[in-house]
mmCIF file of C-alpha atoms and ligand atoms in Angstrom:
data_model
loop_
_atom_site.group_PDB
_atom_site.id
_atom_site.type_symbol
_atom_site.label_atom_id
_atom_site.label_comp_id
_atom_site.label_asym_id
_atom_site.label_seq_id
_atom_site.Cartn_x
_atom_site.Cartn_y
_atom_site.Cartn_z
ATOM 1 C CA MET A 194 -6.350 32.651 -16.300
ATOM 2 C CA LEU A 195 -6.727 28.906 -16.130
ATOM 3 C CA PRO A 196 -3.730 27.302 -14.440
ATOM 4 C CA GLN A 197 -1.918 25.001 -16.847
ATOM 5 C CA GLU A 198 -1.768 21.331 -16.069
ATOM 6 C CA GLN A 199 1.538 19.586 -15.544
ATOM 7 C CA SER A 200 1.393 17.217 -18.458
ATOM 8 C CA ARG A 201 -1.053 16.184 -21.124
ATOM 9 C CA ALA A 202 -3.037 13.066 -20.328
ATOM 10 C CA PRO A 203 -1.868 10.061 -22.361
ATOM 11 C CA ARG A 204 -4.214 8.588 -24.942
ATOM 12 C CA ALA A 205 -6.582 5.900 -23.763
ATOM 13 C CA TYR A 206 -5.949 2.438 -25.138
ATOM 14 C CA ASP A 207 -8.561 0.228 -26.674
ATOM 15 C CA VAL A 208 -9.005 -3.397 -25.919
ATOM 16 C CA ASP A 209 -7.800 -5.920 -28.537
ATOM 17 C CA ARG A 210 -11.135 -7.466 -29.536
ATOM 18 C CA ILE A 211 -9.585 -10.588 -31.040
ATOM 19 C CA ALA A 212 -7.640 -11.235 -27.838
ATOM 20 C CA LEU A 213 -10.774 -10.629 -25.802
ATOM 21 C CA ASN A 214 -12.754 -13.047 -27.949
ATOM 22 C CA GLU A 215 -10.033 -15.691 -27.597
ATOM 23 C CA LEU A 216 -9.851 -15.260 -23.836
ATOM 24 C CA VAL A 217 -13.595 -15.662 -23.417
ATOM 25 C CA ARG A 218 -14.114 -18.510 -25.900
ATOM 26 C CA GLY A 219 -10.952 -20.322 -24.902
ATOM 27 C CA SER A 220 -11.682 -20.008 -21.212
ATOM 28 C CA GLY A 221 -13.521 -23.275 -20.792
ATOM 29 C CA LEU A 222 -16.134 -21.393 -18.824
ATOM 30 C CA SER A 223 -19.771 -21.857 -19.713
ATOM 31 C CA PHE A 224 -21.629 -18.793 -20.840
ATOM 32 C CA SER A 225 -24.550 -17.725 -22.943
ATOM 33 C CA GLU A 226 -24.618 -14.757 -25.244
ATOM 34 C CA ASN A 227 -26.707 -12.226 -27.083
ATOM 35 C CA SER A 228 -25.642 -10.099 -30.013
ATOM 36 C CA LYS A 229 -23.887 -7.603 -27.773
ATOM 37 C CA SER A 230 -22.661 -9.465 -24.689
ATOM 38 C CA TRP A 231 -21.283 -12.685 -23.270
ATOM 39 C CA ILE A 232 -23.246 -13.648 -20.172
ATOM 40 C CA PHE A 233 -21.747 -15.515 -17.184
ATOM 41 C CA GLU A 234 -22.557 -16.631 -13.715
ATOM 42 C CA CYS A 235 -21.021 -13.932 -11.557
ATOM 43 C CA PRO A 236 -17.924 -15.190 -9.684
ATOM 44 C CA ARG A 237 -18.630 -12.842 -6.802
ATOM 45 C CA CYS A 238 -22.338 -13.208 -6.039
ATOM 46 C CA PHE A 239 -22.710 -16.604 -7.793
ATOM 47 C CA LYS A 240 -25.918 -15.443 -9.412
ATOM 48 C CA SER A 241 -26.447 -16.949 -12.834
ATOM 49 C CA LYS A 242 -26.674 -14.774 -15.953
ATOM 50 C CA LYS A 243 -25.848 -11.612 -14.058
ATOM 51 C CA LEU A 244 -22.357 -10.860 -15.361
ATOM 52 C CA TYR A 245 -22.361 -9.289 -18.830
ATOM 53 C CA ILE A 246 -19.158 -8.664 -20.784
ATOM 54 C CA ARG A 247 -19.687 -6.430 -23.792
ATOM 55 C CA LYS A 248 -18.223 -7.881 -26.996
ATOM 56 C CA SER A 249 -17.445 -4.530 -28.580
ATOM 57 C CA ASP A 250 -15.097 -3.225 -25.906
ATOM 58 C CA GLY A 251 -14.969 -5.725 -23.040
ATOM 59 C CA ARG A 252 -16.745 -3.483 -20.542
ATOM 60 C CA PHE A 253 -18.503 -5.600 -17.951
ATOM 61 C CA VAL A 254 -21.199 -5.303 -15.339
ATOM 62 C CA CYS A 255 -22.767 -7.622 -12.784
ATOM 63 C CA TRP A 256 -26.279 -6.326 -12.410
ATOM 64 C CA PHE A 257 -26.409 -7.481 -8.814
ATOM 65 C CA CYS A 258 -22.926 -6.580 -7.586
ATOM 66 C CA LYS A 259 -22.819 -3.189 -9.210
ATOM 67 C CA GLU A 260 -25.452 -2.038 -6.719
ATOM 68 C CA VAL A 261 -23.538 -3.531 -3.819
ATOM 69 C CA ASP A 262 -19.950 -2.580 -4.533
ATOM 70 C CA GLY A 263 -19.853 -1.221 -8.062
ATOM 71 C CA PHE A 264 -18.553 -4.416 -9.737
ATOM 72 C CA GLN A 265 -18.343 -3.160 -13.300
ATOM 73 C CA GLY A 266 -15.674 -1.727 -15.515
ATOM 74 C CA LYS A 267 -12.720 -2.853 -17.589
ATOM 75 C CA PRO A 268 -12.667 -6.490 -18.715
ATOM 76 C CA GLU A 269 -9.487 -7.503 -16.889
ATOM 77 C CA PHE A 270 -11.248 -7.115 -13.551
ATOM 78 C CA ALA A 271 -14.057 -9.501 -14.499
ATOM 79 C CA LEU A 272 -11.698 -11.950 -16.229
ATOM 80 C CA LYS A 273 -9.352 -11.906 -13.231
ATOM 81 C CA GLU A 274 -12.144 -13.312 -11.100
ATOM 82 C CA LEU A 275 -13.534 -15.614 -13.781
ATOM 83 C CA LEU A 276 -10.198 -17.075 -14.863
ATOM 84 C CA GLY A 277 -8.010 -16.612 -11.810
ATOM 85 C CA LEU A 278 -5.324 -14.832 -13.861
ATOM 86 C CA SER A 279 -3.513 -11.739 -12.654
ATOM 87 C CA VAL A 280 -4.591 -8.319 -13.838
ATOM 88 C CA ALA A 281 -1.093 -7.683 -15.209
ATOM 89 C CA ILE A 282 -1.192 -10.808 -17.411
ATOM 90 C CA LEU A 283 -4.695 -9.998 -18.616
ATOM 91 C CA GLN A 284 -3.772 -6.418 -19.430
ATOM 92 C CA LYS A 285 -0.837 -7.618 -21.478
ATOM 93 C CA LYS A 286 -3.136 -9.929 -23.440
ATOM 94 C CA LEU A 287 -5.938 -7.396 -23.827
ATOM 95 C CA TYR A 288 -3.956 -4.263 -24.569
ATOM 96 C CA GLY A 289 -0.568 -5.663 -25.557
ATOM 97 C CA LEU A 290 0.997 -3.420 -22.971
ATOM 98 C CA GLU A 291 2.715 -3.720 -19.634
ATOM 99 C CA SER A 292 0.649 -1.076 -17.916
ATOM 100 C CA PRO A 293 -2.072 0.476 -19.991
ATOM 101 C CA GLN A 294 -3.685 3.791 -19.208
ATOM 102 C CA ALA A 295 -7.196 2.860 -20.122
ATOM 103 C CA SER A 296 -9.881 5.430 -19.837
ATOM 104 C CA LEU A 297 -12.668 5.514 -17.350
ATOM 105 C CA PHE A 298 -16.223 4.725 -18.177
ATOM 106 C CA LEU A 299 -18.995 4.622 -15.667
ATOM 107 C CA ASP A 300 -20.917 2.229 -17.910
ATOM 108 C CA ILE A 301 -24.029 4.216 -17.426
ATOM 109 C CA GLN A 302 -25.456 3.375 -20.835
ATOM 110 C CA LEU A 303 -26.211 -0.046 -19.517
ATOM 111 C CA ARG A 304 -28.696 -0.948 -22.188
ATOM 112 C CA ASP A 305 -25.793 -1.224 -24.602
ATOM 113 C CA PHE A 306 -25.226 -4.664 -23.132
ATOM 114 C CA PHE A 307 -28.426 -6.050 -24.592
ATOM 115 C CA GLY A 308 -29.250 -7.290 -28.078
ATOM 116 C CA GLU A 309 -32.258 -6.012 -29.982
ATOM 117 C CA ASP A 310 -34.343 -9.097 -29.307
ATOM 118 C CA ASP A 311 -33.352 -9.312 -25.658
ATOM 119 C CA GLU A 312 -35.651 -8.742 -22.812
ATOM 120 C CA VAL A 313 -34.021 -5.996 -20.861
ATOM 121 C CA ASP A 314 -32.858 -7.185 -17.465
ATOM 122 C CA GLY A 315 -35.172 -5.965 -14.740
ATOM 123 C CA ASP A 316 -32.222 -4.912 -12.614
ATOM 124 C CA ALA A 317 -30.749 -2.820 -15.368
ATOM 125 C CA ASP A 318 -31.732 0.471 -13.866
ATOM 126 C CA GLU A 319 -29.562 3.293 -14.960
ATOM 127 C CA ILE A 320 -28.515 6.277 -12.956
ATOM 128 C CA ALA A 321 -31.016 8.833 -14.148
ATOM 129 C CA GLU A 322 -29.733 11.745 -16.126
ATOM 130 C CA GLN A 323 -30.710 15.178 -14.950
ATOM 131 C CA VAL A 324 -31.287 18.489 -16.631
ATOM 132 C CA TRP A 325 -30.301 21.776 -15.059
ATOM 133 C CA PRO A 326 -33.111 23.678 -13.357
ATOM 134 C CA PHE A 327 -33.763 26.863 -15.330
ATOM 135 C CA ASP A 328 -32.619 29.067 -12.462
ATOM 136 C CA TYR A 329 -29.211 27.401 -12.053
ATOM 137 C CA TYR A 330 -27.265 29.874 -14.135
ATOM 138 C CA PRO A 331 -23.841 29.244 -15.683
ATOM 139 C CA ILE A 332 -21.263 30.938 -13.514
ATOM 140 C CA GLU A 333 -20.463 33.609 -16.107
ATOM 141 C CA HIS A 334 -24.135 34.688 -16.283
ATOM 142 C CA ARG A 335 -24.933 38.100 -14.809
ATOM 143 C CA HIS A 336 -27.344 36.465 -12.356
ATOM 144 C CA SER A 337 -24.406 34.451 -11.019
ATOM 145 C CA ALA A 338 -22.349 37.483 -9.975
ATOM 146 C CA ARG A 339 -22.718 36.765 -6.242
ATOM 147 C CA GLY A 340 -21.696 33.153 -6.707
ATOM 148 C CA LEU A 341 -18.674 34.130 -8.750
ATOM 149 C CA LYS A 342 -17.631 36.665 -6.127
ATOM 150 C CA TYR A 343 -17.814 33.952 -3.475
ATOM 151 C CA LEU A 344 -15.715 31.604 -5.623
ATOM 152 C CA GLU A 345 -13.126 34.283 -6.265
ATOM 153 C CA GLU A 346 -12.873 34.947 -2.539
ATOM 154 C CA ARG A 347 -12.045 31.274 -2.156
ATOM 155 C CA GLY A 348 -9.359 31.511 -4.814
ATOM 156 C CA VAL A 349 -11.330 30.029 -7.725
ATOM 157 C CA SER A 350 -11.234 32.194 -10.842
ATOM 158 C CA LEU A 351 -13.943 32.482 -13.489
ATOM 159 C CA ALA A 352 -11.875 30.366 -15.908
ATOM 160 C CA VAL A 353 -11.470 27.545 -13.397
ATOM 161 C CA ALA A 354 -15.152 27.741 -12.432
ATOM 162 C CA GLN A 355 -16.092 27.470 -16.106
ATOM 163 C CA PHE A 356 -13.730 24.567 -16.636
ATOM 164 C CA TYR A 357 -15.598 22.584 -13.971
ATOM 165 C CA GLY A 358 -19.005 23.745 -15.223
ATOM 166 C CA LEU A 359 -19.961 25.470 -11.973
ATOM 167 C CA ARG A 360 -23.279 27.277 -11.708
ATOM 168 C CA TYR A 361 -25.101 29.526 -9.305
ATOM 169 C CA SER A 362 -28.622 29.358 -7.948
ATOM 170 C CA PRO A 363 -29.841 32.837 -6.950
ATOM 171 C CA PRO A 364 -32.954 31.615 -5.073
ATOM 172 C CA GLU A 365 -30.952 29.072 -3.062
ATOM 173 C CA ARG A 366 -27.869 31.281 -2.860
ATOM 174 C CA ARG A 367 -25.731 28.275 -3.554
ATOM 175 C CA VAL A 368 -22.808 27.648 -5.859
ATOM 176 C CA ILE A 369 -23.606 24.473 -7.778
ATOM 177 C CA PHE A 370 -21.004 21.765 -8.505
ATOM 178 C CA PRO A 371 -22.060 19.288 -11.197
ATOM 179 C CA ILE A 372 -21.773 15.520 -10.711
ATOM 180 C CA SER A 373 -21.327 14.365 -14.283
ATOM 181 C CA SER A 374 -19.421 11.913 -16.414
ATOM 182 C CA GLY A 375 -18.759 11.848 -20.133
ATOM 183 C CA GLY A 376 -21.067 14.786 -20.769
ATOM 184 C CA ARG A 377 -23.958 13.312 -18.791
ATOM 185 C CA LEU A 378 -25.298 15.091 -15.757
ATOM 186 C CA TYR A 379 -26.315 12.869 -12.843
ATOM 187 C CA GLY A 380 -26.800 15.460 -10.148
ATOM 188 C CA TRP A 381 -25.058 18.201 -8.257
ATOM 189 C CA GLN A 382 -24.032 19.555 -4.918
ATOM 190 C CA GLY A 383 -24.921 23.070 -3.851
ATOM 191 C CA ARG A 384 -22.703 24.990 -1.419
ATOM 192 C CA SER A 385 -24.312 27.861 0.444
ATOM 193 C CA ILE A 386 -22.554 31.202 0.019
ATOM 194 C CA ILE A 387 -24.224 32.712 3.092
ATOM 195 C CA PRO A 388 -23.954 31.651 6.738
ATOM 196 C CA THR A 389 -26.076 28.551 7.243
ATOM 197 C CA SER A 390 -27.172 29.304 10.792
ATOM 198 C CA TYR A 391 -28.784 32.431 12.152
ATOM 199 C CA GLU A 392 -30.495 33.514 15.328
ATOM 200 C CA ASP A 393 -33.981 35.022 15.078
ATOM 201 C CA GLU A 394 -35.504 37.704 17.322
ATOM 202 C CA GLN A 395 -36.594 35.097 19.871
ATOM 203 C CA GLY A 396 -33.019 33.852 20.086
ATOM 204 C CA ILE A 397 -33.830 30.589 18.303
ATOM 205 C CA VAL A 398 -30.982 29.335 16.132
ATOM 206 C CA HIS A 399 -32.010 28.158 12.671
ATOM 207 C CA GLU A 400 -29.698 25.913 10.696
ATOM 208 C CA THR A 401 -29.714 24.876 7.059
ATOM 209 C CA PRO A 402 -27.229 22.413 5.589
ATOM 210 C CA LYS A 403 -24.063 23.949 4.188
ATOM 211 C CA ILE A 404 -23.977 21.436 1.356
ATOM 212 C CA VAL A 405 -26.989 19.834 -0.321
ATOM 213 C CA THR A 406 -26.934 17.005 -2.871
ATOM 214 C CA THR A 407 -29.512 16.138 -5.532
ATOM 215 C CA LYS A 408 -32.282 14.185 -3.874
ATOM 216 C CA GLY A 409 -32.191 10.432 -4.491
ATOM 217 C CA LEU A 410 -28.703 10.468 -6.007
ATOM 218 C CA LYS A 411 -26.483 7.665 -4.723
ATOM 219 C CA LYS A 412 -23.436 9.871 -4.465
ATOM 220 C CA GLU A 413 -21.410 7.005 -2.992
ATOM 221 C CA ASN A 414 -21.569 5.327 -6.424
ATOM 222 C CA LEU A 415 -19.984 8.284 -8.163
ATOM 223 C CA LEU A 416 -16.967 10.535 -7.942
ATOM 224 C CA MET A 417 -17.337 14.242 -8.550
ATOM 225 C CA PHE A 418 -15.265 15.431 -11.559
ATOM 226 C CA SER A 419 -14.626 11.790 -12.593
ATOM 227 C CA ASP A 420 -13.813 12.899 -16.161
ATOM 228 C CA ARG A 421 -10.541 14.121 -14.685
ATOM 229 C CA LEU A 422 -9.511 10.470 -14.359
ATOM 230 C CA VAL A 423 -9.751 9.755 -18.071
ATOM 231 C CA GLY A 424 -6.254 8.929 -19.249
ATOM 232 C CA SER A 425 -4.687 10.047 -15.976
ATOM 233 C CA PRO A 426 -1.976 7.796 -14.499
ATOM 234 C CA HIS A 427 -2.981 8.890 -11.012
ATOM 235 C CA ALA A 428 -5.906 10.146 -8.980
ATOM 236 C CA VAL A 429 -6.011 12.832 -6.348
ATOM 237 C CA LEU A 430 -8.770 11.901 -3.955
ATOM 238 C CA ALA A 431 -10.224 14.816 -2.043
ATOM 239 C CA GLU A 432 -13.278 15.117 0.125
ATOM 240 C CA GLY A 433 -15.192 18.163 -1.038
ATOM 241 C CA PRO A 434 -15.562 20.109 -4.287
ATOM 242 C CA PHE A 435 -13.238 22.933 -3.230
ATOM 243 C CA ASP A 436 -10.555 20.490 -2.092
ATOM 244 C CA ALA A 437 -10.701 18.682 -5.434
ATOM 245 C CA ILE A 438 -10.676 21.874 -7.501
ATOM 246 C CA LYS A 439 -7.615 23.159 -5.641
ATOM 247 C CA ALA A 440 -5.773 20.053 -6.901
ATOM 248 C CA HIS A 441 -6.474 21.103 -10.511
ATOM 249 C CA LEU A 442 -2.796 21.517 -11.380
ATOM 250 C CA CYS A 443 -2.100 17.924 -10.322
ATOM 251 C CA GLY A 444 -4.702 16.416 -12.696
ATOM 252 C CA GLY A 445 -6.786 13.335 -11.872
ATOM 253 C CA ASN A 446 -8.514 15.324 -9.129
ATOM 254 C CA VAL A 447 -11.847 13.963 -7.922
ATOM 255 C CA ALA A 448 -14.048 14.377 -4.848
ATOM 256 C CA THR A 449 -15.634 11.625 -2.768
ATOM 257 C CA MET A 450 -18.371 14.000 -1.534
ATOM 258 C CA GLY A 451 -18.128 12.415 1.915
ATOM 259 C CA LYS A 452 -15.791 11.412 4.714
ATOM 260 C CA ALA A 453 -15.541 7.736 3.839
ATOM 261 C CA VAL A 454 -14.517 6.247 0.500
ATOM 262 C CA SER A 455 -17.235 3.792 -0.527
ATOM 263 C CA PRO A 456 -16.536 0.326 -1.999
ATOM 264 C CA ALA A 457 -18.010 1.524 -5.300
ATOM 265 C CA GLN A 458 -15.655 4.506 -5.339
ATOM 266 C CA VAL A 459 -12.689 2.232 -4.590
ATOM 267 C CA ARG A 460 -13.728 0.149 -7.581
ATOM 268 C CA LEU A 461 -14.171 3.172 -9.828
ATOM 269 C CA LEU A 462 -10.658 4.301 -8.981
ATOM 270 C CA ARG A 463 -9.236 0.835 -9.479
ATOM 271 C CA ASN A 464 -11.026 0.385 -12.803
ATOM 272 C CA SER A 465 -9.923 3.763 -14.103
ATOM 273 C CA GLY A 466 -6.448 2.349 -14.694
ATOM 274 C CA ILE A 467 -4.591 4.602 -12.265
ATOM 275 C CA ARG A 468 -1.242 3.435 -10.879
ATOM 276 C CA ARG A 469 -0.928 6.002 -8.090
ATOM 277 C CA LEU A 470 -3.473 7.334 -5.661
ATOM 278 C CA TYR A 471 -2.878 10.579 -3.778
ATOM 279 C CA LEU A 472 -4.985 10.818 -0.666
ATOM 280 C CA GLY A 473 -6.058 14.337 0.154
ATOM 281 C CA LEU A 474 -8.642 13.347 2.734
ATOM 282 C CA ASP A 475 -9.176 14.683 6.232
ATOM 283 C CA PRO A 476 -5.767 14.951 7.970
ATOM 284 C CA ASP A 477 -6.790 12.751 10.882
ATOM 285 C CA ALA A 478 -8.528 9.987 8.989
ATOM 286 C CA ALA A 479 -5.800 7.504 9.960
ATOM 287 C CA ALA A 480 -8.097 4.497 10.151
ATOM 288 C CA GLU A 481 -9.545 5.268 6.730
ATOM 289 C CA ILE A 482 -6.063 5.617 5.242
ATOM 290 C CA MET A 483 -5.029 2.253 6.664
ATOM 291 C CA ARG A 484 -8.146 0.659 5.211
ATOM 292 C CA LEU A 485 -7.433 2.143 1.766
ATOM 293 C CA CYS A 486 -3.812 0.960 1.888
ATOM 294 C CA ARG A 487 -5.144 -2.537 2.421
ATOM 295 C CA GLU A 488 -7.831 -2.175 -0.280
ATOM 296 C CA PHE A 489 -5.387 -1.101 -2.983
ATOM 297 C CA SER A 490 -2.384 -3.197 -1.977
ATOM 298 C CA SER A 491 -3.449 -6.140 -4.168
ATOM 299 C CA ASP A 492 -3.648 -3.962 -7.293
ATOM 300 C CA ASP A 493 -0.124 -2.539 -7.257
ATOM 301 C CA ILE A 494 -1.609 0.916 -6.855
ATOM 302 C CA GLU A 495 0.740 3.055 -4.805
ATOM 303 C CA LEU A 496 -0.716 5.395 -2.219
ATOM 304 C CA PHE A 497 0.693 8.821 -1.449
ATOM 305 C CA ASP A 498 0.055 11.290 1.311
ATOM 306 C CA LEU A 499 -1.389 14.522 -0.054
ATOM 307 C CA ARG A 500 -3.082 15.811 3.046
ATOM 308 C CA ALA A 501 -3.299 19.531 3.629
ATOM 309 C CA THR A 502 -0.800 21.357 5.791
ATOM 310 C CA ALA A 503 -1.798 21.672 9.437
ATOM 311 C CA GLU A 504 -2.135 25.453 9.085
ATOM 312 C CA ALA A 505 -4.509 25.174 6.109
ATOM 313 C CA GLY A 506 -6.600 22.328 7.557
ATOM 314 C CA ASP A 507 -7.946 21.238 4.182
ATOM 315 C CA LEU A 508 -6.827 21.445 0.556
ATOM 316 C CA GLY A 509 -9.683 23.820 -0.224
ATOM 317 C CA ALA A 510 -8.039 26.465 1.924
ATOM 318 C CA MET A 511 -4.732 26.207 0.040
ATOM 319 C CA SER A 512 -3.645 27.801 -3.244
ATOM 320 C CA PHE A 513 -3.421 25.819 -6.485
ATOM 321 C CA GLU A 514 0.356 26.139 -6.414
ATOM 322 C CA ALA A 515 0.646 25.038 -2.787
ATOM 323 C CA VAL A 516 -1.408 21.905 -3.483
ATOM 324 C CA LEU A 517 0.763 21.166 -6.523
ATOM 325 C CA GLY A 518 3.827 21.544 -4.296
ATOM 326 C CA ARG A 519 2.406 19.006 -1.842
ATOM 327 C CA PHE A 520 1.654 16.699 -4.783
ATOM 328 C CA GLN A 521 5.184 16.865 -6.151
ATOM 329 C CA GLU A 522 6.683 16.152 -2.727
ATOM 330 C CA ALA A 523 4.021 13.721 -1.518
ATOM 331 C CA PRO A 524 5.554 10.869 0.482
ATOM 332 C CA ARG A 525 4.431 7.363 -0.259
ATOM 333 C CA PHE A 526 2.282 5.589 2.289
ATOM 334 C CA GLY A 527 3.698 2.360 3.563
ATOM 335 C CA LEU A 528 2.289 0.562 6.527
ATOM 336 C CA GLY A 529 5.174 2.020 8.566
ATOM 337 C CA ARG A 530 4.216 5.514 7.608
ATOM 338 C CA VAL A 531 0.580 5.069 8.521
ATOM 339 C CA ILE A 532 1.578 3.719 11.909
ATOM 340 C CA ALA A 533 4.013 6.609 12.368
ATOM 341 C CA HIS A 534 1.150 8.974 11.662
ATOM 342 C CA VAL A 535 -1.058 7.249 14.202
ATOM 343 C CA GLU A 536 1.759 7.391 16.758
ATOM 344 C CA GLY A 537 2.227 11.074 16.078
ATOM 345 C CA ASP A 538 -1.379 11.671 17.011
ATOM 346 C CA TYR A 539 -1.321 9.061 19.706
ATOM 347 C CA ASP A 540 -2.782 11.225 22.452
ATOM 348 C CA LEU A 541 -5.520 12.389 20.147
ATOM 349 C CA LEU A 542 -6.232 8.816 19.103
ATOM 350 C CA VAL A 543 -6.422 7.615 22.707
ATOM 351 C CA ARG A 544 -8.720 10.475 23.632
ATOM 352 C CA ARG A 545 -10.935 9.638 20.717
ATOM 353 C CA ILE A 546 -11.126 5.954 21.607
ATOM 354 C CA VAL A 547 -11.968 6.841 25.205
ATOM 355 C CA ARG A 548 -14.661 9.226 24.050
ATOM 356 C CA ALA A 549 -16.137 6.643 21.677
ATOM 357 C CA ARG A 550 -16.245 4.115 24.536
ATOM 358 C CA GLN A 551 -17.927 6.603 26.805
ATOM 359 C CA ARG A 552 -20.555 7.278 24.186
ATOM 360 C CA ARG A 553 -21.218 3.577 23.796
ATOM 361 C CA THR A 554 -21.611 2.927 27.516
ATOM 362 C CA ARG A 555 -23.857 5.924 28.062
HETATM 363 ZN ZN1 ZN B 854 -22.329 -10.476 -9.046
#
């Protein structure tokens, strides 16, 4: 049975188009326009005619910055930098609310920014959509039995696997986790269900990667399961697919697909309208946690500690209920708490610094 979520996600709010129009036209800023977008010099990269704000819904993109740090998203974040107003004030004007729960868009249909008679911007490359290879079977398919068995051994039921659209590749012997948003498939990660190293008769050890990602996909520009953020007042940020899935009962559960959280992922989280961020990353990523506290401090997004218990090691090894328990009791990160954590692992930290220095001087 599919575990029930805590609460229903609130409805997403739409931007007030009259207010948006007034803000842009009354701004005193110079801009050009086509039938679909207002076009500005970007306040971040200072490149002219690179920042497009869509008239229909206010979604914006800077064609240059989006490749660098994912500068695209809800209008308040572009207008904040163009007009120097606070996000809170802009949100009140745009949504008529104190703290809106706007939905997440990845703005992948970038061509929607251009009018019919426009020349399409040369930089307007979209993240290519993918189709499933024919031999990646839906998890309920009879050819996926081995994959399903593996998932069940890791505590993931058929219903949960179906909810996340998991598949199985018999030739690769990998469980496949889709990387998709709003019904569009951008790639996937495959997790081997068999040991990834073996010794042959000559005693030579062969290794294959445990996790593989679609070739050419910039996974640092995406979050796995990002649809979970739509309408969610919070995000649970985990590292791998299993970690994220185990936070299903919390809602807002996404995976970074890597150790570090990229600038584009920070921006995606920020632009999704969340107010609270639960960090379920590697228990000893103290430096990363401090960096994220700094990154989000200017946006009034509160950070909470949702790391796995020491016994479990990572969220993926815990039960759904245990992760929910951690979520409900998660302490808030303040600078004091981060430092306390570092002090707790002080010996470890010192050893690590010494080791890093030794490596450098070698
Ligand atoms: Zn820019």
